[in-house]
mmCIF file of C-alpha atoms in Angstrom:
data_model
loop_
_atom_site.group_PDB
_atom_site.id
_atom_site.type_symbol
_atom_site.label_atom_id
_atom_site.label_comp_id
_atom_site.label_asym_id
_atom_site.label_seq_id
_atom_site.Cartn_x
_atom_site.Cartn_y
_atom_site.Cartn_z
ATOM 1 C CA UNK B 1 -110.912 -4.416 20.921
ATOM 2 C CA UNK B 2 -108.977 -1.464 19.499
ATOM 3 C CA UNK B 3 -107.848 -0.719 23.129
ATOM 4 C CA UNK B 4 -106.398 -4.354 22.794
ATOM 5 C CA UNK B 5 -104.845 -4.144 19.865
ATOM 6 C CA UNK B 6 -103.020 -0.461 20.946
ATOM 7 C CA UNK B 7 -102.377 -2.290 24.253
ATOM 8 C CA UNK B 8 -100.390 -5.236 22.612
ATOM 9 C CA UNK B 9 -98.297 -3.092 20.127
ATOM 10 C CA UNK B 10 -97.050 -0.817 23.039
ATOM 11 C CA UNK B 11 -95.890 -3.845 24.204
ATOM 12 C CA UNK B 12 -93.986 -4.856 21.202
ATOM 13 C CA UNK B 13 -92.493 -1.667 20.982
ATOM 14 C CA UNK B 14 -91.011 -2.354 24.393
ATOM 15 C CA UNK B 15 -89.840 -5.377 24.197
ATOM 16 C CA UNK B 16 -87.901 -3.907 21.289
ATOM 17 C CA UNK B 17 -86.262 -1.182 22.828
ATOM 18 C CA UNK B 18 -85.177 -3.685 25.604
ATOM 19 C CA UNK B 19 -83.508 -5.433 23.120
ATOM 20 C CA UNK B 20 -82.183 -2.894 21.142
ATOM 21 C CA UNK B 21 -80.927 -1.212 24.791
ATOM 22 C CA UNK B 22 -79.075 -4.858 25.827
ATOM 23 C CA UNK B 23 -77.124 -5.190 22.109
ATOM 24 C CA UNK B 24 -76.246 -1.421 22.403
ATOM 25 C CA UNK B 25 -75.015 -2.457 26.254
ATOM 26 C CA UNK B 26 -73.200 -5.876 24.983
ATOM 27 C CA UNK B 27 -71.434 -3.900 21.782
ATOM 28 C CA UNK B 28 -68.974 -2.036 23.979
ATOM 29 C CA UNK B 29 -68.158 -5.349 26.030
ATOM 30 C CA UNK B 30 -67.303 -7.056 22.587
ATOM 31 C CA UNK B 31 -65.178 -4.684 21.742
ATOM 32 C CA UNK B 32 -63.624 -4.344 25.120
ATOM 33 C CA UNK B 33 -62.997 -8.040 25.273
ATOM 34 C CA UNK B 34 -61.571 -7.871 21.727
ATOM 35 C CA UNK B 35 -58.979 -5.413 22.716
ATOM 36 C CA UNK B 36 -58.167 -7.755 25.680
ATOM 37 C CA UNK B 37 -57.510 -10.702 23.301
ATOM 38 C CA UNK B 38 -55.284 -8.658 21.367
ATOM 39 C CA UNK B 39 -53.305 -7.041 23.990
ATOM 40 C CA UNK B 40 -53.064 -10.190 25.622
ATOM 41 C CA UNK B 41 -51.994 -11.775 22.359
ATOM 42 C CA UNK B 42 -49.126 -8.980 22.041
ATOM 43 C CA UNK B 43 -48.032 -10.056 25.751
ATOM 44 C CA UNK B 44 -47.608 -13.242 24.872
ATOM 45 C CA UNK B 45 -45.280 -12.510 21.756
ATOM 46 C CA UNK B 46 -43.289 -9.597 23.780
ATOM 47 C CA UNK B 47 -42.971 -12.912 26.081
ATOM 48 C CA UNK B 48 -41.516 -15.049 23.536
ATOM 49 C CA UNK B 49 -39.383 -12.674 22.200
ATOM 50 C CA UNK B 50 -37.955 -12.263 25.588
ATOM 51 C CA UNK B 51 -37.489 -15.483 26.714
ATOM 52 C CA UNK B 52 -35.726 -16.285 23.772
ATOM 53 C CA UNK B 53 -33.291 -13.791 24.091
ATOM 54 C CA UNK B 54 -32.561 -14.516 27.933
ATOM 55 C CA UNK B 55 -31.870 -17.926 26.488
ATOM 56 C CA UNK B 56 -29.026 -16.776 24.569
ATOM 57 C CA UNK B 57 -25.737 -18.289 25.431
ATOM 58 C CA UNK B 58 -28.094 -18.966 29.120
ATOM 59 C CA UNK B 59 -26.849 -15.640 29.736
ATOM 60 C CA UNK B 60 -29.611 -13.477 30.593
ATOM 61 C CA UNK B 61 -27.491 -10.099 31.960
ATOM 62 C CA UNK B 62 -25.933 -10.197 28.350
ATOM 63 C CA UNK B 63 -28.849 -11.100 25.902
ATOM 64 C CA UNK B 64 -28.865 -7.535 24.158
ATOM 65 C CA UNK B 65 -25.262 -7.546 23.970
ATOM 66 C CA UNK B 66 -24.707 -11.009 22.732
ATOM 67 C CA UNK B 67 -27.263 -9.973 19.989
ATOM 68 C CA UNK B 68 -25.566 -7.045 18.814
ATOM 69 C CA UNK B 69 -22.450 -9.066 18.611
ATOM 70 C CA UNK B 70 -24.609 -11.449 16.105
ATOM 71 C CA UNK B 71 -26.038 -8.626 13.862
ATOM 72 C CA UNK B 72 -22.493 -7.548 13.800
ATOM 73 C CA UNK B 73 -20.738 -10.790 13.022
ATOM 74 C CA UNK B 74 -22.959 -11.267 10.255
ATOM 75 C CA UNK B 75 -25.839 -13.582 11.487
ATOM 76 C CA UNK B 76 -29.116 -13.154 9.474
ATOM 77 C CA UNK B 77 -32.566 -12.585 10.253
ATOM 78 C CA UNK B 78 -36.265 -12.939 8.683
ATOM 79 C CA UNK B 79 -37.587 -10.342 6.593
ATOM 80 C CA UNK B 80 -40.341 -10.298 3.726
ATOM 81 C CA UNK B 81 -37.807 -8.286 1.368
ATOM 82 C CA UNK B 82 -36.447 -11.042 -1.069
ATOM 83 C CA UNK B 83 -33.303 -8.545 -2.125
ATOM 84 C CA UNK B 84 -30.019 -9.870 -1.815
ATOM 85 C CA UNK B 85 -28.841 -10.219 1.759
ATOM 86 C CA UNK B 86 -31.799 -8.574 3.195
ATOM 87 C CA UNK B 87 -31.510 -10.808 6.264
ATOM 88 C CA UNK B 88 -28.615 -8.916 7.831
ATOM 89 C CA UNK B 89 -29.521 -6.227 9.722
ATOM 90 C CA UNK B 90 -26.169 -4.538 9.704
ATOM 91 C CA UNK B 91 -22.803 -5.058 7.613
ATOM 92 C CA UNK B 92 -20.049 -4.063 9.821
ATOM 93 C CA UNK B 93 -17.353 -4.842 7.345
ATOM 94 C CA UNK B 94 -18.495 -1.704 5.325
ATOM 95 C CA UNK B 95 -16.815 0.628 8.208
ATOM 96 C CA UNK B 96 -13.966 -1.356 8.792
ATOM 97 C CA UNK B 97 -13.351 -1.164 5.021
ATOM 98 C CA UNK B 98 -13.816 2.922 5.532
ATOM 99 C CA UNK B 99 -11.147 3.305 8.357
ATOM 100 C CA UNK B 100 -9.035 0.908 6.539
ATOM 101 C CA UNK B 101 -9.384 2.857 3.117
ATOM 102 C CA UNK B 102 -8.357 6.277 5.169
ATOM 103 C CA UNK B 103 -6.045 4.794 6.869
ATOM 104 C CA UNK B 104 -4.232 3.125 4.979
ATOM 105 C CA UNK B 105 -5.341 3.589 1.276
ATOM 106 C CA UNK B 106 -5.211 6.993 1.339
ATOM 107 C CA UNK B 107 -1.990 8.110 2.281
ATOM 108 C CA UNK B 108 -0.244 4.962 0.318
ATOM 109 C CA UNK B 109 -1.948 7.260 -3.025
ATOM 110 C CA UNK B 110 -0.376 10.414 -1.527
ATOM 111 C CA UNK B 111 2.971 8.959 -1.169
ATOM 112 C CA UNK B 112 2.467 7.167 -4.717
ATOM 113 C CA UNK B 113 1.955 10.683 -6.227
ATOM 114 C CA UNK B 114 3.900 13.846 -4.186
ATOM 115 C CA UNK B 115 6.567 11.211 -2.460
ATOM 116 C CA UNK B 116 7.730 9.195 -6.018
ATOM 117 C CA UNK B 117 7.024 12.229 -8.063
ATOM 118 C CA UNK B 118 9.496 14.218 -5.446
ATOM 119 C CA UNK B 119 12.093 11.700 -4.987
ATOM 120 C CA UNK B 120 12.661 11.605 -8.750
ATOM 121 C CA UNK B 121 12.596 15.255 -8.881
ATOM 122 C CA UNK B 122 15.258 15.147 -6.252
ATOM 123 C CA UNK B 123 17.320 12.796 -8.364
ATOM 124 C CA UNK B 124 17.064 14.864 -11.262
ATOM 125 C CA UNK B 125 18.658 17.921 -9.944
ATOM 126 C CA UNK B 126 21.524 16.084 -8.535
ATOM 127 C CA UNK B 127 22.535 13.543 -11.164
ATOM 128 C CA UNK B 128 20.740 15.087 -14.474
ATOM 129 C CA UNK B 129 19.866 12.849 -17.481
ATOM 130 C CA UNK B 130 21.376 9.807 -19.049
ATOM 131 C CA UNK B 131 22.983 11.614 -21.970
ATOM 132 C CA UNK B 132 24.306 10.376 -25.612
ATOM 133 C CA UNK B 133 27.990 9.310 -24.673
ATOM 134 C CA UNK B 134 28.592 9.903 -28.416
ATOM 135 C CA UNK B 135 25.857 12.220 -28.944
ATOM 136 C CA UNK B 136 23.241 12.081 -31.594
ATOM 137 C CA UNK B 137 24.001 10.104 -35.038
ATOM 138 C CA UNK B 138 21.698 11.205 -37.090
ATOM 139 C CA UNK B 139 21.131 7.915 -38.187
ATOM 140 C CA UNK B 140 17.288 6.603 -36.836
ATOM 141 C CA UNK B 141 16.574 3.273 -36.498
ATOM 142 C CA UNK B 142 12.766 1.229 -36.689
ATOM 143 C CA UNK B 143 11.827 0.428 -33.292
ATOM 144 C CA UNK B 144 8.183 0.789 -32.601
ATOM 145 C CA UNK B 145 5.657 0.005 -35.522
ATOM 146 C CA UNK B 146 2.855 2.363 -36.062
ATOM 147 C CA UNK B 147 0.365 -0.334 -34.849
ATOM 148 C CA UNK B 148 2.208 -0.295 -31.321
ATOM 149 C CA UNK B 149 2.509 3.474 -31.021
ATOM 150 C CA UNK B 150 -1.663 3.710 -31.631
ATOM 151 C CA UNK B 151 -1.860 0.981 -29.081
ATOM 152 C CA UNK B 152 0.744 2.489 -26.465
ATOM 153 C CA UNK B 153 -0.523 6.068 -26.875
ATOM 154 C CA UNK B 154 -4.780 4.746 -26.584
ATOM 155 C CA UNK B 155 -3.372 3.151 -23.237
ATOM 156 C CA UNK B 156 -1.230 6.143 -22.280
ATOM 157 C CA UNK B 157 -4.041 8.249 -22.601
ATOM 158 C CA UNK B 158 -6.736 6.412 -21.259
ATOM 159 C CA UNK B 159 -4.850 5.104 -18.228
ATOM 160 C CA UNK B 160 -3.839 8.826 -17.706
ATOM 161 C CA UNK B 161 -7.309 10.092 -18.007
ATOM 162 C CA UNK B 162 -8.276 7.398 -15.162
ATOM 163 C CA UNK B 163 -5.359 8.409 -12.876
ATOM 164 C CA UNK B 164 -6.218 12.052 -12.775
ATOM 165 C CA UNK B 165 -9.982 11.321 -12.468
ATOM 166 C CA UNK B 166 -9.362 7.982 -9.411
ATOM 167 C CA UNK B 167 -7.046 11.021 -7.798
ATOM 168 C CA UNK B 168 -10.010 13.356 -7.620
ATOM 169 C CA UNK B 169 -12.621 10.358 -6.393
ATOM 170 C CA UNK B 170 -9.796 9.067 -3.608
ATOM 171 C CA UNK B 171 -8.164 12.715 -2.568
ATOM 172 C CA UNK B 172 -10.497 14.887 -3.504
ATOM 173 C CA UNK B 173 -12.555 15.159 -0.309
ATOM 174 C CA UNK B 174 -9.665 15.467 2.151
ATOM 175 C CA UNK B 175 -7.664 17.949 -0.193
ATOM 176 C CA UNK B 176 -10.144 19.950 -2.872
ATOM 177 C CA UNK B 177 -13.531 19.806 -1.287
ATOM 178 C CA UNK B 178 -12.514 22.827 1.316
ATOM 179 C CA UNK B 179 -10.605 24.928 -1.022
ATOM 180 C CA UNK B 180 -13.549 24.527 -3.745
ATOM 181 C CA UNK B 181 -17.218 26.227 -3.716
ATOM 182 C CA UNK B 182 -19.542 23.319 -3.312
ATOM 183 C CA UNK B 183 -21.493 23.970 -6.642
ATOM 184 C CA UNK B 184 -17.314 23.507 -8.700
ATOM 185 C CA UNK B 185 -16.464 20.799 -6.245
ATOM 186 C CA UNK B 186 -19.879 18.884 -7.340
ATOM 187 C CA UNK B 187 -19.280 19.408 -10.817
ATOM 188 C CA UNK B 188 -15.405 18.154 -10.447
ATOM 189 C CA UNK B 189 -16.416 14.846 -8.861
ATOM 190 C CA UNK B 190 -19.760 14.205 -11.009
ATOM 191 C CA UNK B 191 -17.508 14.697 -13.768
ATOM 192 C CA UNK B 192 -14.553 12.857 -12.772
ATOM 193 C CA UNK B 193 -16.763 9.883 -12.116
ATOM 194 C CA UNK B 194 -18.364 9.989 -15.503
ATOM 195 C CA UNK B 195 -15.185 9.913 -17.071
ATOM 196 C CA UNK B 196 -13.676 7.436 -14.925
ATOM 197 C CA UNK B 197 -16.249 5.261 -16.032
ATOM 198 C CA UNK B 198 -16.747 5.400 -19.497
ATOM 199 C CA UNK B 199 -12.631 5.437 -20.332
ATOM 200 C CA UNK B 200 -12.553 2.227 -18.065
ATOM 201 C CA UNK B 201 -13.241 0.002 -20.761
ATOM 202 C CA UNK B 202 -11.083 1.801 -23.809
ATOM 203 C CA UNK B 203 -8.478 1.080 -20.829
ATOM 204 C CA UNK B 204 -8.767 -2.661 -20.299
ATOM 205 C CA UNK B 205 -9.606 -3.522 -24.425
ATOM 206 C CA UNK B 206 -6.358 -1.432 -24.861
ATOM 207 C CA UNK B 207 -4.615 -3.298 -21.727
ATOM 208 C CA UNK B 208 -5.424 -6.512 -23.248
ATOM 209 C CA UNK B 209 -3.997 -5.644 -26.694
ATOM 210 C CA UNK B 210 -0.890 -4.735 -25.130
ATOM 211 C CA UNK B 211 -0.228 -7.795 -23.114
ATOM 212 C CA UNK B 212 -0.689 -9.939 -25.496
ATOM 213 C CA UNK B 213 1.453 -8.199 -28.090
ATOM 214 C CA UNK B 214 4.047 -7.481 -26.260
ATOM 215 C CA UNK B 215 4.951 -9.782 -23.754
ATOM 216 C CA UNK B 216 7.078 -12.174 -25.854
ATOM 217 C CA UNK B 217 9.942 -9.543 -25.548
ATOM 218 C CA UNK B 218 9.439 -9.098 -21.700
ATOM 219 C CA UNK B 219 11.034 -12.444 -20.597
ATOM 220 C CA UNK B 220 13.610 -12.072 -18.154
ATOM 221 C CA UNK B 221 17.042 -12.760 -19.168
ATOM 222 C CA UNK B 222 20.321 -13.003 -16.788
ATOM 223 C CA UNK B 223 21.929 -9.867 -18.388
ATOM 224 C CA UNK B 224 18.623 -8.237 -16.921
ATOM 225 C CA UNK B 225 20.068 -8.773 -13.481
ATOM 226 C CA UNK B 226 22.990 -6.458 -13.981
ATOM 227 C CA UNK B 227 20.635 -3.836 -15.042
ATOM 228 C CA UNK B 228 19.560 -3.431 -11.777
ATOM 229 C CA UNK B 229 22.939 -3.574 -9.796
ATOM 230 C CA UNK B 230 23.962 -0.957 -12.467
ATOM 231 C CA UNK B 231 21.218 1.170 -12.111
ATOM 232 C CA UNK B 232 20.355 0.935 -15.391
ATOM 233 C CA UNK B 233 23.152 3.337 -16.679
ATOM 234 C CA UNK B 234 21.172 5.976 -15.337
ATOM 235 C CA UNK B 235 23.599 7.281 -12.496
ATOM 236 C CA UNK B 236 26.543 9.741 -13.070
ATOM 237 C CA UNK B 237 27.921 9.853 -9.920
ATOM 238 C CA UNK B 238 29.480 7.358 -7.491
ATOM 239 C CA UNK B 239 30.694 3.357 -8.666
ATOM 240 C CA UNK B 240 27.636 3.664 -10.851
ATOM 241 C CA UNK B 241 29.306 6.547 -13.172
ATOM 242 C CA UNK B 242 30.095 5.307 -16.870
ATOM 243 C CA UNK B 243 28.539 1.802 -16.418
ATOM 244 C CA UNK B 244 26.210 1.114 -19.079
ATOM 245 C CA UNK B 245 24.571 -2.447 -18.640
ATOM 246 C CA UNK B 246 22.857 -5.140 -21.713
ATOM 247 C CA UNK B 247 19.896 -5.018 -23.296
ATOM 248 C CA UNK B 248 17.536 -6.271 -25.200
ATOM 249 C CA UNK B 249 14.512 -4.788 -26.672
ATOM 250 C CA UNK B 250 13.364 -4.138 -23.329
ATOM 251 C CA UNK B 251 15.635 -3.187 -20.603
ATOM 252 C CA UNK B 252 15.236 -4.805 -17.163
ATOM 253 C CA UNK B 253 13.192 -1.425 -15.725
ATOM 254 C CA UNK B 254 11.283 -1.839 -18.700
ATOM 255 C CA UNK B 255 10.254 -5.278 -18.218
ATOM 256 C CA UNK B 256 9.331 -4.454 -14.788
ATOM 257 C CA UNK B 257 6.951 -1.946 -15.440
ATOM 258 C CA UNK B 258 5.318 -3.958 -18.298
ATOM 259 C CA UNK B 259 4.514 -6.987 -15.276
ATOM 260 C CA UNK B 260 3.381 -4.217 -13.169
ATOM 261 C CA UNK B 261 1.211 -2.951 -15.936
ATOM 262 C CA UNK B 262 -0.319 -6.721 -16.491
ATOM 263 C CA UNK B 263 -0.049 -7.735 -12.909
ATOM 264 C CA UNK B 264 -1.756 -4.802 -11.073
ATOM 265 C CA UNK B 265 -3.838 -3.831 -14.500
ATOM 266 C CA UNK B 266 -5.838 -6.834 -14.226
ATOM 267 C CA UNK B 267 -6.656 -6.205 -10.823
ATOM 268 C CA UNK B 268 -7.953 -2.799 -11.496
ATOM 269 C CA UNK B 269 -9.822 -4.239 -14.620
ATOM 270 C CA UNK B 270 -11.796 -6.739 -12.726
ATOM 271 C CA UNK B 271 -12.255 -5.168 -9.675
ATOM 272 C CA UNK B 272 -13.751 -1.832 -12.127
ATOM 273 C CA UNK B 273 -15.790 -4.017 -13.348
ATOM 274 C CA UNK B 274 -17.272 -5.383 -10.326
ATOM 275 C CA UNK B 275 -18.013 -1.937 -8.769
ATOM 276 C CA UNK B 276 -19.365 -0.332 -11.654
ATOM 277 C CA UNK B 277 -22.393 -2.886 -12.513
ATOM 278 C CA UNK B 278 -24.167 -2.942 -9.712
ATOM 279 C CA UNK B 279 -26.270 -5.734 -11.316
ATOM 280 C CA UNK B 280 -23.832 -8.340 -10.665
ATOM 281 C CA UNK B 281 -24.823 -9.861 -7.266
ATOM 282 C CA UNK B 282 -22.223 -9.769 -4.797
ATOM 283 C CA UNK B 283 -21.602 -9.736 -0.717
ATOM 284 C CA UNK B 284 -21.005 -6.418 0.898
ATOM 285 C CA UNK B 285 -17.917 -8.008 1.644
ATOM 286 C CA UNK B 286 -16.685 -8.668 -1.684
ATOM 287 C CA UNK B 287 -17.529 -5.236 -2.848
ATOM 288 C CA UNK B 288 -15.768 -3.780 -0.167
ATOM 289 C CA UNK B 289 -12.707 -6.196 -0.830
ATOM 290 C CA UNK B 290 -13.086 -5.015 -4.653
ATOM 291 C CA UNK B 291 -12.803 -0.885 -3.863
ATOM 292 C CA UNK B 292 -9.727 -1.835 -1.697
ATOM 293 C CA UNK B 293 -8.127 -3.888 -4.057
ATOM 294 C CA UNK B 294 -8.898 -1.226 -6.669
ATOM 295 C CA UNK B 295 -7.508 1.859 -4.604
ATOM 296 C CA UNK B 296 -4.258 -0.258 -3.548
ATOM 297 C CA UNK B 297 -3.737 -1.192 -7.285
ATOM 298 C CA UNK B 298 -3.765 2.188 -8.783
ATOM 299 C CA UNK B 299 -1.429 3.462 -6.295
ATOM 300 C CA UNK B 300 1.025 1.255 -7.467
ATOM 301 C CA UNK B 301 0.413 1.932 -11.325
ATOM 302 C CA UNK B 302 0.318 5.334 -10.517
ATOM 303 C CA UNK B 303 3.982 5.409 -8.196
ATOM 304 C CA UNK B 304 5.504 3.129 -11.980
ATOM 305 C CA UNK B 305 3.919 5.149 -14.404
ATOM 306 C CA UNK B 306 5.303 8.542 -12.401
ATOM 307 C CA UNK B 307 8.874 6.339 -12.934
ATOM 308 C CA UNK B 308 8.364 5.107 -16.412
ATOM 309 C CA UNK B 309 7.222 8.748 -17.526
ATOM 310 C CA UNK B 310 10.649 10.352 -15.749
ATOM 311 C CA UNK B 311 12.628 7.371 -17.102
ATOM 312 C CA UNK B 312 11.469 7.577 -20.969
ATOM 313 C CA UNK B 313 11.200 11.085 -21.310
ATOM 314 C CA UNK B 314 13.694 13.638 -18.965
ATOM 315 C CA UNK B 315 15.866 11.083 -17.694
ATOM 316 C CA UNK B 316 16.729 9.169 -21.050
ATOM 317 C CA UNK B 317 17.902 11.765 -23.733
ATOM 318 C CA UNK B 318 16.277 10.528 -26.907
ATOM 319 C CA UNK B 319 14.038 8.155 -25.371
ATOM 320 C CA UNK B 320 10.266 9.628 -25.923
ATOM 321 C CA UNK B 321 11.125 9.943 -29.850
ATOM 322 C CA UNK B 322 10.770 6.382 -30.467
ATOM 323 C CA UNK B 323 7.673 6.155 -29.593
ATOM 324 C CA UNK B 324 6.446 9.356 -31.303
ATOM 325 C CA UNK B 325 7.951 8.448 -34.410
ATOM 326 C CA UNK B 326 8.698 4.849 -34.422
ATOM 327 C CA UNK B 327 12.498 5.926 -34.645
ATOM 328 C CA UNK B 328 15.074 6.362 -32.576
ATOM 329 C CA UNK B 329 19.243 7.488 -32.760
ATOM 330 C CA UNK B 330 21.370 4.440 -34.003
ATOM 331 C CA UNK B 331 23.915 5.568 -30.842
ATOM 332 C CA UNK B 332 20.331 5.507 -28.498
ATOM 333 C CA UNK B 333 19.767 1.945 -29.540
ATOM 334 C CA UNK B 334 23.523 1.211 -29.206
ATOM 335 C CA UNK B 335 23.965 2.954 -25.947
ATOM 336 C CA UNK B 336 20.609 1.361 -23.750
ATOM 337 C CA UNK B 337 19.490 -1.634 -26.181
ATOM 338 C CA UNK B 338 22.646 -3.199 -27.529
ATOM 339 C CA UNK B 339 21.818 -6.716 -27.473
ATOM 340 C CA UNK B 340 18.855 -5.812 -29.673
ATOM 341 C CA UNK B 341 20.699 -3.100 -32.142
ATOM 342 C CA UNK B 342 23.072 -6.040 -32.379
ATOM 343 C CA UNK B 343 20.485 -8.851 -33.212
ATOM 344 C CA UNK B 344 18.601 -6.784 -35.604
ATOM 345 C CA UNK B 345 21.775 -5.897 -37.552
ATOM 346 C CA UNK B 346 23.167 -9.361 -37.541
ATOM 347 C CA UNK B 347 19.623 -11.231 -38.883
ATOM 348 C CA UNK B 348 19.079 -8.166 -41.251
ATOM 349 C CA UNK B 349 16.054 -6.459 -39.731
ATOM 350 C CA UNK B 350 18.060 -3.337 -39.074
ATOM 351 C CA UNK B 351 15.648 -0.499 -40.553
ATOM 352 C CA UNK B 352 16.917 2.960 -41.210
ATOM 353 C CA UNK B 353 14.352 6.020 -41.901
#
């Protein structure tokens, strides 16, 4: 019986090892036929793929091509990322608003600042400054309260501050960067950044005070148009020598750059704005647009403040002490602001220091 008993449990044993034998045989065939699901899986979406992009435009020779042009006109995609225009694979606009900004940008700045700086250099040398035809009185006159000469010198210096520092972001790489180690260069445009930023807004509160102050006495008048075909007064040479045109509180050239100031300031207020909170969700595009608008606009303010600066300081004899004291000569008000010397005399306004 115990021979039985041994006889049947060698049995078992082998039938157990059969079976154990087969599932280690079948494993490897499940896993080969798993891989062969997948791969054939993969085929079939590498198919798909490919048939729909010989489909495009039923031009199968140009399917990439025709897709590139897509991505590159601005079509969008699918993509897990939720982040704002995540769907477009490529923003061409971004270079095209490169080439444009040193093509065109660029040198339009340069010109702004050597070329209007130069040709008023130029001028200087040849026809000198708008003197006193009767010299100095010695009689000063109220012209600029002390509320507008805080307000004009905040703006002054802050839009100042912003033109040096916008020269060193837009110039700086194609004139400083080589002549500077990189360690200074890094610190110069870190730091002219920073400040560009931070005195944006004392700019554009200031800006806004000034506008709204002063723009009741920058209506054009009809006088103003002789201003211009008169050159102001400012020329001592030619049909223009001698000729000393009306004005009001403002002159013509001074109206002109106050408009500028408001036109081209609010333009360089919003579009500051826009670039420097990156929270506010805009297109590529539109940011883009904004730095264009932004680099265009300062070149202008920068090619009139270069003219009001020459006009109110070495070209008009007299002219900067107004607005450092709030006075200027009784002849100075006589010889460029008549209309006004004579309306503030005539009403009784007329304020001597």
């Amino acid at each position: 019986m115990l021979r039985t008993h041994l006889h049947r449990l060698l049995l078992s044993l082998s039938l157990i090892c059969a079976m154990l034998g087969m599932a280690v045989q079948a494993a490897p065939d499940n896993q080969q036929q798993l891989e062969a699901d997948r791969l054939a899986e993969q085929q079939r979406y590498v198919a798909a793929e490919q048939q729909q992009l010989t489909q495009l435009q039923g031009h199968p020779e140009t399917s990439t091509a025709d897709l590139w042009r897509a991505v590159r006109a601005g079509d969008t995609g699918y993509t897990p990322a939720q982040t704002f225009e995540a769907g477009r694979l490529i923003n061409a606009f971004g270079e095209e608003g490169r080439v444009f900004h040193n093509t065109y940008s660029v040198p339009i700045l340069g010109f702004a600042l050597v070329g209007v700086f130069g040709l008023f250099l130029v001028f200087y040398f040849i026809n000198g400054p708008a003197r006193l035809t009767k010299g100095f009185s010695g009689k000063m006159v109220l012209r600029w309260t002390q509320t507008d000469r805080v307000l004009h010198w905040i703006m002054a210096i802050s839009c100042l501050l912003m033109m040096l520092t916008g020269i060193v972001i837009m110039l700086g790489r194609h004139v400083f960067e080589d002549l500077l180690s990189p360690s200074v260069w890094a610190a110069l445009i870190y730091g002219s950044k920073t400040v560009h930023d931070w005195t944006g807004p004392v700019f554009i509160v200031a800006w806004v005070l000034s506008i709204l102050k002063w723009m009741p006495k920058q209506t054009f008048k009809m006088y103003d148009l002789r201003w211009f075909t008169t050159a102001g007064g400012y020329v001592h040479f030619g049909p223009f020598k001698g000729k000393h045109p009306d004005s009001g509180f403002a002159n013509a050239g001074e109206k002109l750059w106050f408009w500028t100031l408001a036109i081209f300031g609010l333009f360089i207020s919003i579009t500051g704005v826009i670039l420097v909170l990156p929270e506010l969700t805009i297109t590529r595009e539109s940011s883009m647009l904004a730095l264009l608008i932004h680099g265009l606009s300062a070149a202008v303010l920068i090619a009139f403040t270069i003219v009001h600066i020459w006009m109110a300081t070495v070209l008009s004899e007299g002219g900067l002490e107004s607005m450092v004291s709030g006075y200027c000569d009784e002849n100075w008000a006589i010889q460029h602001h008549n209309l006004w010397y004579d309306e503030i005399k005539e009403n009784g306004t007329l304020q001597y220091k």
